[in-house]
Short mmCIF file of C-alpha atoms in Angstrom, two decimals:
data_model
loop_
_atom_site.label_atom_id
_atom_site.label_comp_id
_atom_site.label_asym_id
_atom_site.label_seq_id
_atom_site.Cartn_x
_atom_site.Cartn_y
_atom_site.Cartn_z
CA UNK A 221 3.22 23.81 -8.94
CA UNK A 222 5.45 21.40 -7.01
CA UNK A 223 8.66 22.38 -8.80
CA UNK A 224 10.89 20.59 -6.27
CA UNK A 225 9.21 17.27 -7.02
CA UNK A 226 9.52 17.87 -10.75
CA UNK A 227 13.17 18.85 -10.38
CA UNK A 228 13.92 15.60 -8.56
CA UNK A 229 12.93 13.67 -11.67
CA UNK A 230 15.37 15.52 -13.88
CA UNK A 231 19.00 14.35 -14.32
CA UNK A 232 21.58 15.93 -12.03
CA UNK A 233 24.31 18.14 -13.55
CA UNK A 234 26.92 15.38 -13.14
CA UNK A 235 24.60 12.69 -14.50
CA UNK A 236 26.29 11.01 -17.45
CA UNK A 237 23.00 9.65 -18.67
CA UNK A 238 23.72 6.09 -17.64
CA UNK A 239 21.51 5.90 -14.50
CA UNK A 240 23.58 2.88 -13.45
CA UNK A 241 23.27 1.18 -16.81
CA UNK A 242 26.85 -0.13 -16.77
CA UNK A 243 26.44 -1.68 -13.34
CA UNK A 244 23.19 -3.30 -14.36
CA UNK A 245 24.79 -4.62 -17.53
CA UNK A 246 27.58 -6.22 -15.48
CA UNK A 247 24.93 -8.03 -13.45
CA UNK A 248 23.26 -9.18 -16.62
CA UNK A 249 19.86 -7.89 -15.47
CA UNK A 250 17.45 -4.98 -15.71
CA UNK A 251 18.33 -3.39 -12.39
CA UNK A 252 17.06 0.01 -11.24
CA UNK A 253 15.45 2.17 -13.88
CA UNK A 254 17.53 0.79 -16.72
CA UNK A 255 15.25 -1.90 -18.12
CA UNK A 256 12.17 -1.03 -20.08
CA UNK A 257 10.24 -4.00 -18.72
CA UNK A 258 9.67 -5.30 -22.24
CA UNK A 259 13.01 -6.87 -22.99
CA UNK A 260 13.86 -4.02 -25.35
CA UNK A 261 16.27 -1.08 -25.49
CA UNK A 262 17.40 0.49 -22.23
CA UNK A 263 16.15 4.07 -21.89
CA UNK A 264 17.37 6.32 -19.07
CA UNK A 265 15.79 9.50 -17.75
CA UNK A 266 18.27 11.64 -19.64
CA UNK A 267 17.66 9.81 -22.90
CA UNK A 268 13.94 10.05 -22.30
CA UNK A 269 14.18 13.79 -21.73
CA UNK A 270 16.37 14.18 -24.80
CA UNK A 271 13.77 12.35 -26.85
CA UNK A 272 11.09 14.61 -25.48
CA UNK A 273 13.07 17.73 -26.24
CA UNK A 274 13.63 16.83 -29.87
CA UNK A 275 10.20 15.45 -30.71
CA UNK A 276 7.55 16.89 -28.43
CA UNK A 277 7.82 20.26 -30.13
CA UNK A 278 6.44 18.64 -33.26
CA UNK A 279 4.21 15.90 -31.91
CA UNK A 280 3.03 17.80 -28.85
CA UNK A 281 2.30 21.23 -30.30
CA UNK A 282 -0.04 19.90 -32.95
CA UNK A 283 -1.77 17.74 -30.38
CA UNK A 284 -2.09 20.64 -27.95
CA UNK A 285 -3.68 22.87 -30.59
CA UNK A 286 -6.08 20.10 -31.51
CA UNK A 287 -6.96 19.45 -27.86
CA UNK A 288 -7.57 23.10 -27.02
CA UNK A 289 -9.16 24.70 -30.06
CA UNK A 290 -10.70 22.00 -32.29
CA UNK A 291 -13.67 19.72 -31.75
CA UNK A 292 -15.82 21.89 -29.50
CA UNK A 293 -18.15 23.16 -32.20
CA UNK A 294 -15.99 26.04 -33.43
CA UNK A 295 -14.56 24.20 -36.44
CA UNK A 296 -16.30 20.88 -35.86
CA UNK A 297 -17.69 18.82 -33.00
CA UNK A 298 -19.84 19.95 -30.08
CA UNK A 299 -19.66 20.99 -26.43
CA UNK A 300 -21.50 20.57 -23.13
CA UNK A 301 -23.76 23.56 -23.76
CA UNK A 302 -24.89 22.41 -27.22
CA UNK A 303 -24.92 18.61 -27.03
CA UNK A 304 -27.71 16.34 -25.78
CA UNK A 305 -26.13 16.27 -22.35
CA UNK A 306 -29.04 14.68 -20.47
CA UNK A 307 -28.75 11.52 -22.57
CA UNK A 308 -25.02 11.25 -21.88
CA UNK A 309 -25.49 11.87 -18.15
CA UNK A 310 -28.36 9.42 -17.86
CA UNK A 311 -26.75 6.56 -19.76
CA UNK A 312 -24.97 5.08 -16.71
CA UNK A 313 -26.64 6.94 -13.84
CA UNK A 314 -28.56 4.50 -11.65
CA UNK A 315 -28.99 3.61 -7.97
CA UNK A 316 -26.66 1.05 -6.45
CA UNK A 317 -26.41 -0.82 -3.19
CA UNK A 318 -24.91 1.64 -0.77
CA UNK A 319 -23.70 2.22 2.78
CA UNK A 320 -23.59 5.57 4.55
CA UNK A 321 -23.86 7.17 7.98
CA UNK A 322 -26.90 8.92 9.44
CA UNK A 323 -26.56 10.43 12.93
CA UNK A 324 -23.94 7.87 13.97
CA UNK A 325 -26.06 5.01 12.62
CA UNK A 326 -25.29 2.80 9.62
CA UNK A 327 -27.73 3.09 6.72
CA UNK A 328 -27.48 0.29 4.17
CA UNK A 329 -29.66 0.03 1.07
CA UNK A 330 -29.34 -3.40 -0.52
CA UNK A 331 -31.59 -4.81 -3.25
CA UNK A 332 -34.23 -2.20 -2.49
CA UNK A 333 -34.33 -2.82 1.26
CA UNK A 334 -33.14 -0.11 3.67
CA UNK A 335 -31.50 -1.12 6.95
CA UNK A 336 -30.72 1.32 9.75
CA UNK A 337 -28.53 -0.04 12.54
CA UNK A 338 -26.84 1.61 15.48
CA UNK A 339 -26.91 2.08 19.22
CA UNK A 340 -30.44 1.04 20.16
CA UNK A 341 -31.61 1.26 16.54
CA UNK A 342 -32.45 -1.71 14.31
CA UNK A 343 -34.96 -0.94 11.56
CA UNK A 344 -35.51 -2.28 8.07
CA UNK A 345 -37.98 -1.40 5.33
CA UNK A 346 -38.65 -2.77 1.85
CA UNK A 347 -38.70 0.42 -0.19
CA UNK A 348 -40.66 -1.17 -3.05
CA UNK A 349 -43.60 -2.44 -0.99
CA UNK A 350 -43.79 -0.01 1.93
CA UNK A 351 -46.13 2.97 1.80
CA UNK A 352 -45.05 6.49 2.60
CA UNK A 353 -47.31 6.32 5.66
CA UNK A 354 -45.45 3.21 6.87
CA UNK A 355 -42.16 4.99 6.43
CA UNK A 356 -43.37 8.17 8.11
CA UNK A 357 -44.44 6.19 11.16
CA UNK A 358 -40.90 4.82 11.59
CA UNK A 359 -39.43 8.29 11.07
CA UNK A 360 -41.68 9.70 13.78
CA UNK A 361 -40.51 7.03 16.21
CA UNK A 362 -36.85 7.74 15.41
CA UNK A 363 -37.21 11.50 15.27
CA UNK A 364 -35.62 11.71 11.81
CA UNK A 365 -36.80 12.30 8.26
CA UNK A 366 -35.21 9.26 6.65
CA UNK A 367 -37.38 6.38 5.47
CA UNK A 368 -40.25 8.44 4.01
CA UNK A 369 -38.04 10.23 1.43
CA UNK A 370 -36.37 6.90 0.54
CA UNK A 371 -39.77 5.30 -0.13
CA UNK A 372 -41.04 8.35 -2.04
CA UNK A 373 -38.03 8.38 -4.39
CA UNK A 374 -37.50 4.64 -4.77
CA UNK A 375 -39.89 3.87 -7.62
CA UNK A 376 -38.46 6.59 -9.84
CA UNK A 377 -34.87 5.66 -9.03
CA UNK A 378 -35.60 1.97 -9.68
CA UNK A 379 -36.75 2.76 -13.23
CA UNK A 380 -33.30 4.22 -13.90
CA UNK A 381 -31.76 0.74 -13.64
CA UNK A 382 -33.16 -0.46 -16.96
CA UNK A 383 -33.69 2.83 -18.80
CA UNK A 384 -31.57 5.86 -19.55
CA UNK A 385 -32.40 8.28 -16.74
CA UNK A 386 -33.12 11.00 -19.31
CA UNK A 387 -36.03 8.89 -20.59
CA UNK A 388 -37.54 8.04 -17.19
CA UNK A 389 -40.85 9.72 -16.37
CA UNK A 390 -40.48 11.82 -13.26
CA UNK A 391 -36.79 12.63 -13.79
CA UNK A 392 -35.62 16.02 -15.02
CA UNK A 393 -32.05 17.20 -15.47
CA UNK A 394 -30.88 20.79 -15.06
CA UNK A 395 -27.40 22.01 -16.07
CA UNK A 396 -25.61 25.14 -14.95
CA UNK A 397 -22.27 26.58 -13.97
CA UNK A 398 -21.17 25.62 -10.50
CA UNK A 399 -22.12 28.76 -8.55
CA UNK A 400 -25.82 28.61 -9.59
CA UNK A 401 -25.74 24.83 -9.10
CA UNK A 402 -24.90 25.08 -5.42
CA UNK A 403 -27.43 27.87 -4.92
CA UNK A 404 -30.13 25.74 -6.59
CA UNK A 405 -29.40 22.76 -4.33
CA UNK A 406 -29.16 24.92 -1.22
CA UNK A 407 -32.61 26.43 -1.83
CA UNK A 408 -34.33 23.23 -3.01
CA UNK A 409 -35.79 20.18 -1.30
CA UNK A 410 -32.57 18.17 -1.32
CA UNK A 411 -32.74 14.37 -1.05
CA UNK A 412 -29.56 13.13 0.64
CA UNK A 413 -30.82 9.53 0.64
CA UNK A 414 -31.19 9.51 -3.14
CA UNK A 415 -27.82 11.23 -3.49
CA UNK A 416 -26.25 8.49 -1.37
CA UNK A 417 -27.82 5.83 -3.61
CA UNK A 418 -26.24 7.42 -6.69
CA UNK A 419 -22.76 7.51 -5.15
CA UNK A 420 -20.14 4.83 -5.69
CA UNK A 421 -18.55 3.43 -2.55
CA UNK A 422 -15.04 3.31 -4.03
CA UNK A 423 -14.83 7.04 -3.30
CA UNK A 424 -15.50 6.83 0.46
CA UNK A 425 -12.10 5.75 1.80
CA UNK A 426 -10.62 9.22 2.40
CA UNK A 427 -10.71 10.56 5.93
CA UNK A 428 -12.64 13.86 6.15
CA UNK A 429 -9.80 15.29 8.23
CA UNK A 430 -7.43 14.63 5.32
CA UNK A 431 -9.69 16.55 2.96
CA UNK A 432 -10.09 19.40 5.42
CA UNK A 433 -6.34 19.73 5.91
CA UNK A 434 -5.60 19.55 2.17
CA UNK A 435 -8.35 21.84 0.85
CA UNK A 436 -8.54 24.04 3.97
CA UNK A 437 -12.31 23.59 3.78
CA UNK A 438 -14.94 21.80 5.84
CA UNK A 439 -15.78 18.61 3.88
CA UNK A 440 -19.39 19.01 5.00
CA UNK A 441 -19.56 22.07 2.72
CA UNK A 442 -19.10 20.79 -0.86
CA UNK A 443 -18.95 24.29 -2.34
CA UNK A 444 -16.07 25.18 -0.03
CA UNK A 445 -14.31 21.93 -0.99
CA UNK A 446 -14.73 22.59 -4.72
CA UNK A 447 -13.23 26.06 -4.31
CA UNK A 448 -10.56 24.97 -1.83
CA UNK A 449 -9.19 22.26 -4.09
CA UNK A 450 -8.10 24.87 -6.65
CA UNK A 451 -5.29 26.46 -4.58
CA UNK A 452 -4.64 23.12 -2.86
CA UNK A 453 -3.87 21.33 -6.12
CA UNK A 454 -1.83 24.28 -7.37
CA UNK A 455 0.16 24.39 -4.14
CA UNK A 456 0.90 20.67 -3.91
CA UNK A 457 1.08 19.42 -7.49
CA UNK A 458 0.81 20.37 -11.15
CA UNK A 459 -0.37 18.89 -14.39
CA UNK A 460 2.24 16.26 -15.24
CA UNK A 461 3.62 17.78 -18.43
CA UNK A 462 6.76 15.57 -18.52
CA UNK A 463 4.67 12.38 -18.19
CA UNK A 464 2.22 13.65 -20.81
CA UNK A 465 5.04 14.46 -23.21
CA UNK A 466 6.67 11.08 -22.56
CA UNK A 467 3.39 9.34 -23.31
CA UNK A 468 2.93 11.32 -26.51
CA UNK A 469 6.37 10.33 -27.74
CA UNK A 470 5.92 6.72 -26.61
CA UNK A 471 2.56 6.36 -28.36
CA UNK A 472 2.98 8.53 -31.44
CA UNK A 473 6.71 8.36 -32.22
CA UNK A 474 8.02 5.13 -30.71
CA UNK A 475 4.69 3.31 -31.24
CA UNK A 476 4.86 1.73 -27.80
CA UNK A 477 8.21 0.01 -28.34
CA UNK A 478 9.78 1.68 -25.27
CA UNK A 479 8.18 2.53 -21.93
CA UNK A 480 8.96 6.21 -21.35
CA UNK A 481 6.17 6.88 -18.88
CA UNK A 482 7.83 4.80 -16.15
CA UNK A 483 10.50 7.47 -15.69
CA UNK A 484 7.89 10.11 -14.86
CA UNK A 485 5.43 8.30 -12.59
CA UNK A 486 4.76 9.10 -8.94
CA UNK A 487 2.03 8.31 -6.36
CA UNK A 488 -1.06 10.52 -6.64
CA UNK A 489 -3.04 9.90 -3.44
CA UNK A 490 -3.68 12.66 -0.90
CA UNK A 491 -0.83 11.48 1.34
CA UNK A 492 1.64 11.77 -1.55
CA UNK A 493 0.32 15.22 -2.41
CA UNK A 494 0.79 16.37 1.17
CA UNK A 495 4.30 15.00 1.74
CA UNK A 496 5.74 15.97 -1.65
CA UNK A 497 6.17 12.51 -3.16
CA UNK A 498 3.84 13.42 -6.00
CA UNK A 499 5.42 15.22 -8.94
CA UNK A 500 2.41 15.74 -11.17
CA UNK A 501 -1.05 14.45 -12.02
CA UNK A 502 -3.06 13.59 -15.10
CA UNK A 503 -6.60 14.80 -15.70
CA UNK A 504 -8.25 11.60 -14.48
CA UNK A 505 -6.22 11.72 -11.26
CA UNK A 506 -7.54 15.20 -10.51
CA UNK A 507 -11.03 13.74 -11.02
CA UNK A 508 -10.44 10.84 -8.62
CA UNK A 509 -9.12 13.10 -5.87
CA UNK A 510 -11.93 15.64 -6.30
CA UNK A 511 -14.69 13.01 -6.15
CA UNK A 512 -13.03 11.36 -3.16
CA UNK A 513 -13.06 14.73 -1.41
CA UNK A 514 -16.74 15.33 -2.21
CA UNK A 515 -17.67 11.82 -1.04
CA UNK A 516 -15.54 11.86 2.12
CA UNK A 517 -18.56 12.59 4.33
CA UNK A 518 -22.10 11.26 4.24
CA UNK A 519 -24.57 13.04 1.99
CA UNK A 520 -26.71 13.43 5.12
CA UNK A 521 -23.96 15.54 6.70
CA UNK A 522 -23.43 17.88 3.75
CA UNK A 523 -24.92 21.36 3.51
CA UNK A 524 -25.68 20.56 -0.13
CA UNK A 525 -25.65 16.77 -0.69
CA UNK A 526 -23.76 15.86 -3.85
CA UNK A 527 -22.48 12.89 -5.83
CA UNK A 528 -19.58 13.01 -8.26
CA UNK A 529 -18.52 11.29 -11.46
CA UNK A 530 -15.86 11.16 -14.16
CA UNK A 531 -16.56 12.75 -17.54
CA UNK A 532 -14.66 11.27 -20.49
CA UNK A 533 -14.11 13.21 -23.71
CA UNK A 534 -12.94 10.66 -26.27
CA UNK A 535 -12.25 13.26 -28.95
CA UNK A 536 -9.68 15.07 -26.81
CA UNK A 537 -8.67 12.19 -24.50
CA UNK A 538 -9.57 14.40 -21.56
CA UNK A 539 -11.43 13.86 -18.29
CA UNK A 540 -13.01 16.23 -15.79
CA UNK A 541 -15.41 16.17 -12.83
CA UNK A 542 -19.20 15.98 -12.87
CA UNK A 543 -21.16 16.99 -9.76
CA UNK A 544 -24.85 16.30 -9.22
CA UNK A 545 -27.55 16.34 -6.59
CA UNK A 546 -31.20 15.27 -6.26
CA UNK A 547 -34.15 17.54 -5.42
CA UNK A 548 -37.83 16.70 -4.99
CA UNK A 549 -40.35 18.98 -6.69
CA UNK A 550 -43.96 17.75 -6.57
CA UNK A 551 -43.86 14.30 -8.14
CA UNK A 552 -40.54 14.88 -9.93
CA UNK A 553 -36.95 14.14 -9.09
CA UNK A 554 -34.87 17.03 -10.35
CA UNK A 555 -31.18 16.26 -10.86
CA UNK A 556 -29.17 19.49 -11.10
CA UNK A 557 -25.69 19.04 -12.55
CA UNK A 558 -22.51 21.03 -12.95
CA UNK A 559 -18.95 20.38 -14.12
CA UNK A 560 -15.50 21.50 -12.97
CA UNK A 561 -12.02 20.95 -14.40
CA UNK A 562 -9.00 20.95 -12.11
CA UNK A 563 -6.69 20.30 -15.05
CA UNK A 564 -7.65 23.68 -16.48
CA UNK A 565 -7.48 25.47 -13.13
CA UNK A 566 -4.04 23.96 -12.46
CA UNK A 567 -2.30 23.61 -15.82
CA UNK A 568 -3.42 26.79 -17.52
CA UNK A 569 -2.89 28.90 -14.42
CA UNK A 570 0.60 27.41 -14.02
CA UNK A 571 1.43 28.30 -17.61
CA UNK A 572 -0.39 31.65 -17.39
CA UNK A 573 -2.51 30.63 -20.38
CA UNK A 574 -5.96 30.61 -18.85
CA UNK A 575 -7.18 33.47 -21.04
CA UNK A 576 -6.07 31.69 -24.20
CA UNK A 577 -6.56 27.99 -23.50
CA UNK A 578 -8.96 27.57 -20.60
CA UNK A 579 -11.41 29.28 -18.30
CA UNK A 580 -10.21 28.17 -14.91
CA UNK A 581 -12.29 25.81 -12.81
CA UNK A 582 -15.56 26.24 -14.70
CA UNK A 583 -16.29 23.41 -17.13
CA UNK A 584 -19.94 23.84 -18.14
CA UNK A 585 -18.99 25.84 -21.22
CA UNK A 586 -18.04 25.55 -24.89
CA UNK A 587 -14.50 24.32 -24.10
CA UNK A 588 -15.67 20.95 -22.78
CA UNK A 589 -17.59 18.03 -24.23
CA UNK A 590 -18.70 14.63 -22.94
CA UNK A 591 -18.57 11.27 -24.68
CA UNK A 592 -19.40 9.28 -21.57
CA UNK A 593 -19.82 9.80 -17.83
CA UNK A 594 -18.88 7.10 -15.35
CA UNK A 595 -20.68 7.25 -12.01
CA UNK A 596 -19.99 3.83 -10.59
CA UNK A 597 -16.61 2.95 -12.06
#
């Protein structure tokens, strides 16, 4: 946990609680951190922390118990193991226009047409009308196995645009914990082209060198990245308990009349994590960083090509990471899936409560559930 960053947000011993409120009042404006941005009561960091101290014990403890123990099928509700997970996964999963790199060439798939451009290379193929023999001929000329798998998988992927993927003939989902997931992909006939088409390009703007330095893992090895992010997150950040508590008080006690969260916000990108400007992250921010890390290199360059997504649990207002791949078995596309939770591996380890409240990184279990999964958000 980045205790120094957290400590910087707390009032200093000689802080009188004003945070410059008197000076701002003399100017007649909402200078510094004094204004709430809504024309309402001025709330300083100290007052915010005081409010948290007196109310979060009541509002927060009940919420924490509800979030951790209820709604996963023990008292009521369900969980990833018991629910109809394929239907949830397949609801939004579909191929999109995409750009990626293949052997220093640009591969673009747009409206069902694949374009490969690079030094001395300029090929295009309509995936819907081309035959596998046509595609194989181009592959032989280029010395790569590229267009034939794209043509072979295209018809099945295209049906996922208008139909839940769980209902598409020729698509089968498999779910497991993350160790067996990576073994399954490693030993199967992986389809990096189809994986690339299921990725969202918003997650490709992180330099692989940044991921490697942060996670101390080769970004071409997704399993190493998944494991490496656990100590990396714990060493550079923590779950943002002060911001969570502030939000609970703001929403449940003050009913949104005062903006408490503003006093506990910090940047959450990889650069901020590295240089100490970050002082805590929420569950969805762990998801964004983890998917960015997994998507930082081309699926064609990965030892086990993967795509990532954001799982939303409406019942518990929680989010965690989904990881999938695509395999070809006979005439089927098999989509193995797994789930990891960096909130659990960070927060519960920090608080030494993993045995009671969470099970570390693993999320395909009876302590997680999915309302929706966003792949292309």
